[in-house]
């Protein structure tokens, strides 16, 4: 049985990844910003049905100290980490001229810097265990720039690189 870390696990693509990986016999650390009763109920049923464990881990990608604390809590479990999926992200559709510097920082923090910080921490662990796979979810916006998505596209292009 494999073990995976999935960020942005509460909804959308992240939730679909949790479901698919659990159905394929993978234990999961489901990373999200805050607890959600509905997710806990759903994940508990899914875990029982699939015969795996799904452990919620809470941290905010805007906060590097929380990221470090959250990932450290996973590493302290001394379980193999076979897969890391950096899925969490924030979208943005606005012209560059109308996007504040603070918004630009926030988009790059969540879409680029947080995944890089998580990769640093988890890859060190994977190197010691001599195995592991890292998947960074990006977007077609990384390669196909359209009006209003230059900041978002740039943040995703950075993670593709």
Tab-separated table of N, CA and C in Angstrom:
chain	number	residue	atom	x	y	z
A	1	UNK	N	0.849	-1.179	0.000
A	1	UNK	CA	0.000	0.000	0.000
A	1	UNK	C	0.895	1.243	0.000
A	2	UNK	N	0.545	2.232	-0.789
A	2	UNK	CA	1.307	3.478	-0.903
A	2	UNK	C	0.697	4.544	0.006
A	3	UNK	N	1.493	5.583	0.274
A	3	UNK	CA	1.061	6.725	1.070
A	3	UNK	C	1.270	7.993	0.262
A	4	UNK	N	0.267	8.875	0.276
A	4	UNK	CA	0.328	10.108	-0.516
A	4	UNK	C	-0.045	11.324	0.314
A	5	UNK	N	0.603	12.430	0.005
A	5	UNK	CA	0.230	13.746	0.533
A	5	UNK	C	-0.478	14.470	-0.612
A	6	UNK	N	-1.681	14.980	-0.346
A	6	UNK	CA	-2.439	15.722	-1.358
A	6	UNK	C	-2.847	17.059	-0.761
A	7	UNK	N	-2.393	18.167	-1.368
A	7	UNK	CA	-2.796	19.490	-0.894
A	7	UNK	C	-4.064	19.922	-1.630
A	8	UNK	N	-4.800	20.813	-0.996
A	8	UNK	CA	-6.064	21.258	-1.585
A	8	UNK	C	-7.070	20.137	-1.656
A	9	UNK	N	-7.051	19.276	-0.637
A	9	UNK	CA	-7.832	18.028	-0.664
A	9	UNK	C	-9.322	18.212	-0.409
A	10	UNK	N	-9.726	19.346	0.067
A	10	UNK	CA	-11.114	19.530	0.481
A	10	UNK	C	-12.121	19.589	-0.654
A	11	UNK	N	-11.709	20.075	-1.822
A	11	UNK	CA	-12.705	20.230	-2.889
A	11	UNK	C	-12.053	20.145	-4.264
A	12	UNK	N	-12.862	20.150	-5.285
A	12	UNK	CA	-12.396	20.192	-6.669
A	12	UNK	C	-11.477	19.048	-7.042
A	13	UNK	N	-10.402	19.390	-7.736
A	13	UNK	CA	-9.446	18.390	-8.206
A	13	UNK	C	-8.848	17.625	-7.028
A	14	UNK	N	-8.533	18.339	-5.939
A	14	UNK	CA	-7.947	17.687	-4.765
A	14	UNK	C	-8.844	16.613	-4.201
A	15	UNK	N	-10.106	16.900	-4.083
A	15	UNK	CA	-11.065	15.917	-3.554
A	15	UNK	C	-11.186	14.717	-4.502
A	16	UNK	N	-11.197	14.986	-5.807
A	16	UNK	CA	-11.250	13.897	-6.787
A	16	UNK	C	-9.991	13.034	-6.690
A	17	UNK	N	-8.843	13.655	-6.439
A	17	UNK	CA	-7.603	12.896	-6.266
A	17	UNK	C	-7.664	12.024	-5.015
A	18	UNK	N	-8.173	12.576	-3.924
A	18	UNK	CA	-8.326	11.786	-2.693
A	18	UNK	C	-9.176	10.557	-2.976
A	19	UNK	N	-10.292	10.740	-3.654
A	19	UNK	CA	-11.195	9.631	-3.962
A	19	UNK	C	-10.497	8.577	-4.824
A	20	UNK	N	-9.861	9.009	-5.899
A	20	UNK	CA	-9.223	8.080	-6.834
A	20	UNK	C	-8.066	7.327	-6.166
A	21	UNK	N	-7.245	8.031	-5.411
A	21	UNK	CA	-6.115	7.381	-4.758
A	21	UNK	C	-6.586	6.406	-3.681
A	22	UNK	N	-7.599	6.784	-2.903
A	22	UNK	CA	-8.135	5.881	-1.878
A	22	UNK	C	-8.719	4.628	-2.528
A	23	UNK	N	-9.465	4.813	-3.599
A	23	UNK	CA	-10.047	3.662	-4.303
A	23	UNK	C	-8.972	2.733	-4.861
A	24	UNK	N	-7.769	3.281	-5.056
A	24	UNK	CA	-6.653	2.481	-5.565
A	24	UNK	C	-5.673	2.106	-4.454
A	25	UNK	N	-6.221	1.976	-3.247
A	25	UNK	CA	-5.475	1.459	-2.100
A	25	UNK	C	-4.297	2.323	-1.676
A	26	UNK	N	-4.503	3.613	-1.592
A	26	UNK	CA	-3.459	4.532	-1.165
A	26	UNK	C	-3.917	5.262	0.097
A	27	UNK	N	-3.099	5.216	1.135
A	27	UNK	CA	-3.344	6.017	2.334
A	27	UNK	C	-3.046	7.473	2.002
A	28	UNK	N	-3.759	8.395	2.670
A	28	UNK	CA	-3.655	9.798	2.274
A	28	UNK	C	-3.579	10.732	3.472
A	29	UNK	N	-2.620	11.663	3.379
A	29	UNK	CA	-2.637	12.837	4.242
A	29	UNK	C	-3.340	13.904	3.417
A	30	UNK	N	-4.549	14.265	3.800
A	30	UNK	CA	-5.373	15.221	3.055
A	30	UNK	C	-5.143	16.619	3.643
A	31	UNK	N	-4.372	17.425	2.937
A	31	UNK	CA	-3.995	18.748	3.433
A	31	UNK	C	-4.999	19.801	2.983
A	32	UNK	N	-5.399	20.624	3.945
A	32	UNK	CA	-6.343	21.707	3.667
A	32	UNK	C	-6.167	22.802	4.702
A	33	UNK	N	-6.766	23.931	4.437
A	33	UNK	CA	-6.592	25.090	5.315
A	33	UNK	C	-7.314	24.930	6.646
A	34	UNK	N	-8.569	24.500	6.611
A	34	UNK	CA	-9.375	24.427	7.834
A	34	UNK	C	-10.205	23.147	7.851
A	35	UNK	N	-10.608	22.709	9.054
A	35	UNK	CA	-11.468	21.517	9.149
A	35	UNK	C	-12.841	21.772	8.529
A	36	UNK	N	-13.386	20.710	7.935
A	36	UNK	CA	-14.724	20.766	7.344
A	36	UNK	C	-15.453	19.481	7.747
A	37	UNK	N	-16.558	19.631	8.475
A	37	UNK	CA	-17.306	18.454	8.941
A	37	UNK	C	-17.739	17.566	7.782
A	38	UNK	N	-18.212	18.182	6.711
A	38	UNK	CA	-18.690	17.409	5.564
A	38	UNK	C	-17.548	16.586	4.962
A	39	UNK	N	-16.365	17.185	4.850
A	39	UNK	CA	-15.218	16.452	4.320
A	39	UNK	C	-14.857	15.294	5.243
A	40	UNK	N	-14.835	15.551	6.536
A	40	UNK	CA	-14.479	14.508	7.508
A	40	UNK	C	-15.419	13.313	7.401
A	41	UNK	N	-16.694	13.574	7.279
A	41	UNK	CA	-17.677	12.492	7.154
A	41	UNK	C	-17.449	11.730	5.854
A	42	UNK	N	-17.302	12.471	4.757
A	42	UNK	CA	-17.069	11.853	3.449
A	42	UNK	C	-15.783	11.033	3.447
A	43	UNK	N	-14.700	11.613	3.963
A	43	UNK	CA	-13.402	10.935	3.961
A	43	UNK	C	-13.428	9.703	4.862
A	44	UNK	N	-14.119	9.786	5.991
A	44	UNK	CA	-14.236	8.630	6.883
A	44	UNK	C	-14.931	7.465	6.211
A	45	UNK	N	-16.019	7.756	5.510
A	45	UNK	CA	-16.742	6.705	4.775
A	45	UNK	C	-15.888	6.129	3.659
A	46	UNK	N	-15.218	6.999	2.920
A	46	UNK	CA	-14.359	6.565	1.820
A	46	UNK	C	-13.227	5.683	2.337
A	47	UNK	N	-12.589	6.094	3.418
A	47	UNK	CA	-11.471	5.338	3.981
A	47	UNK	C	-11.924	3.949	4.425
A	48	UNK	N	-13.050	3.903	5.090
A	48	UNK	CA	-13.577	2.614	5.561
A	48	UNK	C	-13.909	1.701	4.387
A	49	UNK	N	-14.563	2.257	3.403
A	49	UNK	CA	-14.952	1.499	2.210
A	49	UNK	C	-13.731	0.982	1.441
A	50	UNK	N	-12.683	1.813	1.350
A	50	UNK	CA	-11.498	1.455	0.562
A	50	UNK	C	-10.456	0.681	1.376
A	51	UNK	N	-10.594	0.658	2.702
A	51	UNK	CA	-9.630	-0.033	3.541
A	51	UNK	C	-8.301	0.703	3.661
A	52	UNK	N	-8.365	2.047	3.689
A	52	UNK	CA	-7.174	2.886	3.811
A	52	UNK	C	-7.396	3.879	4.953
A	53	UNK	N	-6.373	4.659	5.258
A	53	UNK	CA	-6.579	5.779	6.176
A	53	UNK	C	-6.451	7.092	5.411
A	54	UNK	N	-7.270	8.043	5.840
A	54	UNK	CA	-7.215	9.402	5.296
A	54	UNK	C	-7.117	10.327	6.501
A	55	UNK	N	-5.949	10.957	6.642
A	55	UNK	CA	-5.693	11.828	7.790
A	55	UNK	C	-5.686	13.281	7.340
A	56	UNK	N	-6.594	14.095	7.878
A	56	UNK	CA	-6.560	15.517	7.547
A	56	UNK	C	-5.368	16.205	8.225
A	57	UNK	N	-4.729	17.104	7.497
A	57	UNK	CA	-3.632	17.921	8.012
A	57	UNK	C	-3.973	19.358	7.635
A	58	UNK	N	-3.953	20.248	8.630
A	58	UNK	CA	-4.415	21.608	8.399
A	58	UNK	C	-3.273	22.618	8.438
A	59	UNK	N	-3.136	23.383	7.371
A	59	UNK	CA	-2.210	24.509	7.332
A	59	UNK	C	-2.607	25.426	6.194
A	60	UNK	N	-2.251	26.702	6.357
A	60	UNK	CA	-2.597	27.734	5.389
A	60	UNK	C	-1.387	27.995	4.492
A	61	UNK	N	-1.560	27.884	3.195
A	61	UNK	CA	-0.456	28.072	2.257
A	61	UNK	C	0.058	29.507	2.192
A	62	UNK	N	-0.660	30.437	2.801
A	62	UNK	CA	-0.176	31.815	2.886
A	62	UNK	C	0.868	31.965	3.984
A	63	UNK	N	0.996	30.966	4.852
A	63	UNK	CA	1.835	31.071	6.046
A	63	UNK	C	2.940	30.019	6.020
A	64	UNK	N	4.177	30.442	5.766
A	64	UNK	CA	5.287	29.490	5.643
A	64	UNK	C	5.535	28.718	6.936
A	65	UNK	N	5.288	29.345	8.085
A	65	UNK	CA	5.469	28.641	9.358
A	65	UNK	C	4.427	27.532	9.505
A	66	UNK	N	3.186	27.803	9.109
A	66	UNK	CA	2.150	26.763	9.168
A	66	UNK	C	2.454	25.620	8.202
A	67	UNK	N	2.973	25.946	7.027
A	67	UNK	CA	3.341	24.899	6.068
A	67	UNK	C	4.400	23.997	6.704
A	68	UNK	N	5.422	24.614	7.261
A	68	UNK	CA	6.505	23.852	7.888
A	68	UNK	C	5.961	22.961	9.008
A	69	UNK	N	5.099	23.515	9.827
A	69	UNK	CA	4.508	22.758	10.936
A	69	UNK	C	3.661	21.594	10.420
A	70	UNK	N	2.841	21.851	9.406
A	70	UNK	CA	1.972	20.806	8.855
A	70	UNK	C	2.758	19.673	8.220
A	71	UNK	N	3.731	20.010	7.381
A	71	UNK	CA	4.536	18.979	6.722
A	71	UNK	C	5.407	18.256	7.748
A	72	UNK	N	5.942	18.984	8.722
A	72	UNK	CA	6.734	18.349	9.782
A	72	UNK	C	5.910	17.325	10.555
A	73	UNK	N	4.633	17.632	10.779
A	73	UNK	CA	3.776	16.676	11.501
A	73	UNK	C	3.622	15.380	10.715
A	74	UNK	N	3.589	15.476	9.399
A	74	UNK	CA	3.520	14.276	8.550
A	74	UNK	C	4.844	13.514	8.629
A	75	UNK	N	5.951	14.219	8.496
A	75	UNK	CA	7.269	13.583	8.512
A	75	UNK	C	7.545	12.896	9.847
A	76	UNK	N	7.037	13.465	10.936
A	76	UNK	CA	7.249	12.886	12.265
A	76	UNK	C	6.545	11.543	12.438
A	77	UNK	N	5.595	11.245	11.583
A	77	UNK	CA	4.894	9.957	11.672
A	77	UNK	C	5.785	8.789	11.254
A	78	UNK	N	6.901	9.102	10.612
A	78	UNK	CA	7.870	8.078	10.189
A	78	UNK	C	7.242	7.010	9.279
A	79	UNK	N	6.291	7.446	8.477
A	79	UNK	CA	5.677	6.580	7.472
A	79	UNK	C	6.349	6.869	6.128
A	80	UNK	N	6.467	5.878	5.252
A	80	UNK	CA	6.979	6.179	3.910
A	80	UNK	C	6.057	7.183	3.216
A	81	UNK	N	6.654	8.055	2.418
A	81	UNK	CA	5.873	8.976	1.591
A	81	UNK	C	6.214	8.611	0.151
A	82	UNK	N	5.260	8.017	-0.519
A	82	UNK	CA	5.479	7.558	-1.886
A	82	UNK	C	5.141	8.628	-2.911
A	83	UNK	N	4.152	9.467	-2.586
A	83	UNK	CA	3.636	10.429	-3.560
A	83	UNK	C	3.333	11.754	-2.864
A	84	UNK	N	3.732	12.834	-3.485
A	84	UNK	CA	3.339	14.179	-3.071
A	84	UNK	C	2.630	14.809	-4.252
A	85	UNK	N	1.416	15.282	-4.017
A	85	UNK	CA	0.685	16.003	-5.058
A	85	UNK	C	0.409	17.415	-4.557
A	86	UNK	N	1.117	18.376	-5.139
A	86	UNK	CA	0.880	19.787	-4.852
A	86	UNK	C	-0.249	20.239	-5.776
A	87	UNK	N	-1.450	20.219	-5.247
A	87	UNK	CA	-2.632	20.530	-6.035
A	87	UNK	C	-3.238	21.879	-5.675
A	88	UNK	N	-3.137	22.297	-4.426
A	88	UNK	CA	-3.803	23.524	-3.984
A	88	UNK	C	-3.328	24.723	-4.796
A	89	UNK	N	-4.228	25.631	-5.045
A	89	UNK	CA	-3.873	26.834	-5.777
A	89	UNK	C	-5.013	27.826	-5.746
A	90	UNK	N	-4.699	29.048	-6.135
A	90	UNK	CA	-5.747	30.067	-6.240
A	90	UNK	C	-5.749	30.617	-7.653
A	91	UNK	N	-6.927	30.828	-8.173
A	91	UNK	CA	-7.088	31.383	-9.510
A	91	UNK	C	-7.091	32.902	-9.457
A	92	UNK	N	-6.925	33.504	-10.616
A	92	UNK	CA	-6.925	34.958	-10.687
A	92	UNK	C	-7.146	35.366	-12.141
A	93	UNK	N	-8.129	36.193	-12.371
A	93	UNK	CA	-8.392	36.728	-13.712
A	93	UNK	C	-8.554	38.239	-13.582
A	94	UNK	N	-7.472	38.939	-13.847
A	94	UNK	CA	-7.514	40.391	-13.798
A	94	UNK	C	-6.300	40.916	-14.560
A	95	UNK	N	-6.464	42.031	-15.198
A	95	UNK	CA	-5.342	42.628	-15.899
A	95	UNK	C	-4.225	42.963	-14.916
A	96	UNK	N	-3.006	42.813	-15.365
A	96	UNK	CA	-1.841	43.097	-14.539
A	96	UNK	C	-1.908	44.510	-13.957
A	97	UNK	N	-2.292	45.453	-14.777
A	97	UNK	CA	-2.344	46.853	-14.336
A	97	UNK	C	-3.344	47.062	-13.198
A	98	UNK	N	-4.312	46.186	-13.074
A	98	UNK	CA	-5.351	46.320	-12.057
A	98	UNK	C	-5.119	45.378	-10.876
A	99	UNK	N	-4.017	44.655	-10.891
A	99	UNK	CA	-3.709	43.698	-9.832
A	99	UNK	C	-2.712	44.329	-8.879
A	100	UNK	N	-3.070	44.381	-7.607
A	100	UNK	CA	-2.168	44.991	-6.630
A	100	UNK	C	-0.933	44.110	-6.421
A	101	UNK	N	0.126	44.741	-5.974
A	101	UNK	CA	1.349	44.002	-5.675
A	101	UNK	C	1.064	42.947	-4.602
A	102	UNK	N	0.215	43.284	-3.641
A	102	UNK	CA	-0.157	42.323	-2.589
A	102	UNK	C	-0.850	41.091	-3.195
A	103	UNK	N	-1.760	41.311	-4.149
A	103	UNK	CA	-2.409	40.180	-4.814
A	103	UNK	C	-1.394	39.319	-5.557
A	104	UNK	N	-0.446	39.960	-6.225
A	104	UNK	CA	0.587	39.225	-6.955
A	104	UNK	C	1.390	38.356	-5.987
A	105	UNK	N	1.783	38.937	-4.860
A	105	UNK	CA	2.510	38.167	-3.840
A	105	UNK	C	1.677	36.970	-3.361
A	106	UNK	N	0.400	37.197	-3.098
A	106	UNK	CA	-0.473	36.128	-2.613
A	106	UNK	C	-0.599	34.993	-3.626
A	107	UNK	N	-0.777	35.346	-4.884
A	107	UNK	CA	-0.915	34.329	-5.936
A	107	UNK	C	0.369	33.518	-6.056
A	108	UNK	N	1.508	34.195	-6.059
A	108	UNK	CA	2.779	33.477	-6.155
A	108	UNK	C	3.071	32.672	-4.885
A	109	UNK	N	2.656	33.170	-3.727
A	109	UNK	CA	2.865	32.419	-2.486
A	109	UNK	C	2.136	31.077	-2.542
A	110	UNK	N	0.872	31.108	-2.900
A	110	UNK	CA	0.072	29.872	-2.896
A	110	UNK	C	0.411	28.979	-4.082
A	111	UNK	N	0.539	29.543	-5.270
A	111	UNK	CA	0.707	28.725	-6.476
A	111	UNK	C	2.147	28.309	-6.760
A	112	UNK	N	3.113	29.030	-6.220
A	112	UNK	CA	4.514	28.747	-6.547
A	112	UNK	C	5.360	28.487	-5.302
A	113	UNK	N	5.395	29.445	-4.399
A	113	UNK	CA	6.302	29.337	-3.244
A	113	UNK	C	5.905	28.203	-2.301
A	114	UNK	N	4.629	28.084	-1.979
A	114	UNK	CA	4.197	27.006	-1.067
A	114	UNK	C	4.523	25.623	-1.639
A	115	UNK	N	4.189	25.338	-2.905
A	115	UNK	CA	4.571	24.032	-3.449
A	115	UNK	C	6.085	23.799	-3.429
A	116	UNK	N	6.868	24.863	-3.669
A	116	UNK	CA	8.321	24.709	-3.636
A	116	UNK	C	8.799	24.398	-2.216
A	117	UNK	N	8.220	25.063	-1.234
A	117	UNK	CA	8.581	24.797	0.162
A	117	UNK	C	8.227	23.353	0.539
A	118	UNK	N	7.046	22.917	0.139
A	118	UNK	CA	6.623	21.543	0.437
A	118	UNK	C	7.528	20.548	-0.281
A	119	UNK	N	7.851	20.823	-1.544
A	119	UNK	CA	8.774	19.950	-2.294
A	119	UNK	C	10.121	19.847	-1.595
A	120	UNK	N	10.650	20.955	-1.117
A	120	UNK	CA	11.936	20.931	-0.416
A	120	UNK	C	11.879	19.966	0.765
A	121	UNK	N	10.869	20.120	1.590
A	121	UNK	CA	10.781	19.313	2.809
A	121	UNK	C	10.560	17.836	2.493
A	122	UNK	N	9.607	17.560	1.609
A	122	UNK	CA	9.254	16.168	1.323
A	122	UNK	C	10.329	15.480	0.489
A	123	UNK	N	10.951	16.204	-0.453
A	123	UNK	CA	11.976	15.566	-1.294
A	123	UNK	C	13.182	15.129	-0.466
A	124	UNK	N	13.517	15.878	0.560
A	124	UNK	CA	14.619	15.452	1.451
A	124	UNK	C	14.291	14.092	2.075
A	125	UNK	N	13.056	13.956	2.507
A	125	UNK	CA	12.596	12.695	3.096
A	125	UNK	C	12.609	11.582	2.048
A	126	UNK	N	12.134	11.891	0.845
A	126	UNK	CA	12.101	10.895	-0.235
A	126	UNK	C	13.515	10.454	-0.636
A	127	UNK	N	14.453	11.388	-0.645
A	127	UNK	CA	15.839	11.040	-0.984
A	127	UNK	C	16.384	10.044	0.038
A	128	UNK	N	16.129	10.299	1.332
A	128	UNK	CA	16.599	9.374	2.371
A	128	UNK	C	15.975	7.992	2.227
A	129	UNK	N	14.697	7.951	1.818
A	129	UNK	CA	14.052	6.645	1.663
A	129	UNK	C	14.308	6.041	0.281
A	130	UNK	N	15.007	6.796	-0.583
A	130	UNK	CA	15.427	6.356	-1.917
A	130	UNK	C	14.265	6.043	-2.865
A	131	UNK	N	13.148	6.755	-2.667
A	131	UNK	CA	12.020	6.603	-3.589
A	131	UNK	C	11.021	7.723	-3.345
A	132	UNK	N	10.167	7.929	-4.344
A	132	UNK	CA	9.112	8.911	-4.212
A	132	UNK	C	8.794	9.577	-5.536
A	133	UNK	N	7.602	10.108	-5.620
A	133	UNK	CA	7.112	10.766	-6.829
A	133	UNK	C	6.460	12.082	-6.419
A	134	UNK	N	6.816	13.157	-7.113
A	134	UNK	CA	6.219	14.469	-6.843
A	134	UNK	C	5.468	14.921	-8.082
A	135	UNK	N	4.214	15.293	-7.876
A	135	UNK	CA	3.358	15.786	-8.957
A	135	UNK	C	2.907	17.194	-8.581
A	136	UNK	N	3.254	18.159	-9.413
A	136	UNK	CA	2.802	19.533	-9.217
A	136	UNK	C	1.702	19.824	-10.235
A	137	UNK	N	0.515	20.090	-9.743
A	137	UNK	CA	-0.609	20.395	-10.627
A	137	UNK	C	-0.457	21.844	-11.096
A	138	UNK	N	-0.464	22.044	-12.384
A	138	UNK	CA	-0.330	23.386	-12.936
A	138	UNK	C	-1.618	23.729	-13.696
A	139	UNK	N	-1.484	24.342	-14.830
A	139	UNK	CA	-2.633	24.778	-15.613
A	139	UNK	C	-2.169	25.049	-17.036
A	140	UNK	N	-3.078	24.928	-17.965
A	140	UNK	CA	-2.765	25.308	-19.350
A	140	UNK	C	-2.427	26.796	-19.420
A	141	UNK	N	-2.859	27.554	-18.413
A	141	UNK	CA	-2.538	28.981	-18.378
A	141	UNK	C	-1.037	29.222	-18.295
A	142	UNK	N	-0.282	28.196	-17.902
A	142	UNK	CA	1.179	28.321	-17.850
A	142	UNK	C	1.767	28.492	-19.247
A	143	UNK	N	1.090	27.971	-20.243
A	143	UNK	CA	1.611	28.025	-21.615
A	143	UNK	C	0.733	28.834	-22.554
A	144	UNK	N	-0.529	29.000	-22.217
A	144	UNK	CA	-1.475	29.714	-23.075
A	144	UNK	C	-1.965	30.966	-22.358
A	145	UNK	N	-1.258	32.034	-22.530
A	145	UNK	CA	-1.619	33.285	-21.865
A	145	UNK	C	-2.797	33.930	-22.594
A	146	UNK	N	-3.793	34.327	-21.799
A	146	UNK	CA	-4.970	35.026	-22.308
A	146	UNK	C	-5.112	36.340	-21.553
A	147	UNK	N	-5.867	37.241	-22.104
A	147	UNK	CA	-6.103	38.516	-21.437
A	147	UNK	C	-6.601	38.272	-20.016
A	148	UNK	N	-5.941	38.902	-19.064
A	148	UNK	CA	-6.388	38.820	-17.683
A	148	UNK	C	-5.792	37.686	-16.861
A	149	UNK	N	-4.973	36.838	-17.463
A	149	UNK	CA	-4.411	35.766	-16.629
A	149	UNK	C	-2.888	35.774	-16.591
A	150	UNK	N	-2.276	36.918	-16.807
A	150	UNK	CA	-0.810	36.961	-16.846
A	150	UNK	C	-0.192	36.603	-15.501
A	151	UNK	N	-0.746	37.084	-14.390
A	151	UNK	CA	-0.177	36.787	-13.074
A	151	UNK	C	-0.397	35.314	-12.738
A	152	UNK	N	-1.627	34.846	-12.901
A	152	UNK	CA	-1.931	33.432	-12.640
A	152	UNK	C	-1.087	32.539	-13.548
A	153	UNK	N	-1.048	32.855	-14.831
A	153	UNK	CA	-0.274	32.058	-15.781
A	153	UNK	C	1.204	32.033	-15.432
A	154	UNK	N	1.731	33.174	-15.007
A	154	UNK	CA	3.144	33.242	-14.620
A	154	UNK	C	3.409	32.383	-13.381
A	155	UNK	N	2.474	32.392	-12.419
A	155	UNK	CA	2.658	31.581	-11.209
A	155	UNK	C	2.636	30.093	-11.534
A	156	UNK	N	1.818	29.711	-12.483
A	156	UNK	CA	1.747	28.296	-12.891
A	156	UNK	C	2.929	27.929	-13.792
A	157	UNK	N	3.378	28.852	-14.631
A	157	UNK	CA	4.561	28.598	-15.454
A	157	UNK	C	5.787	28.384	-14.563
A	158	UNK	N	5.864	29.133	-13.483
A	158	UNK	CA	6.986	28.984	-12.546
A	158	UNK	C	7.000	27.578	-11.952
A	159	UNK	N	5.847	27.057	-11.609
A	159	UNK	CA	5.800	25.719	-10.999
A	159	UNK	C	6.049	24.643	-12.057
A	160	UNK	N	5.667	24.898	-13.302
A	160	UNK	CA	5.984	23.964	-14.389
A	160	UNK	C	7.497	23.876	-14.552
A	161	UNK	N	8.172	25.025	-14.467
A	161	UNK	CA	9.630	25.045	-14.617
A	161	UNK	C	10.299	24.321	-13.481
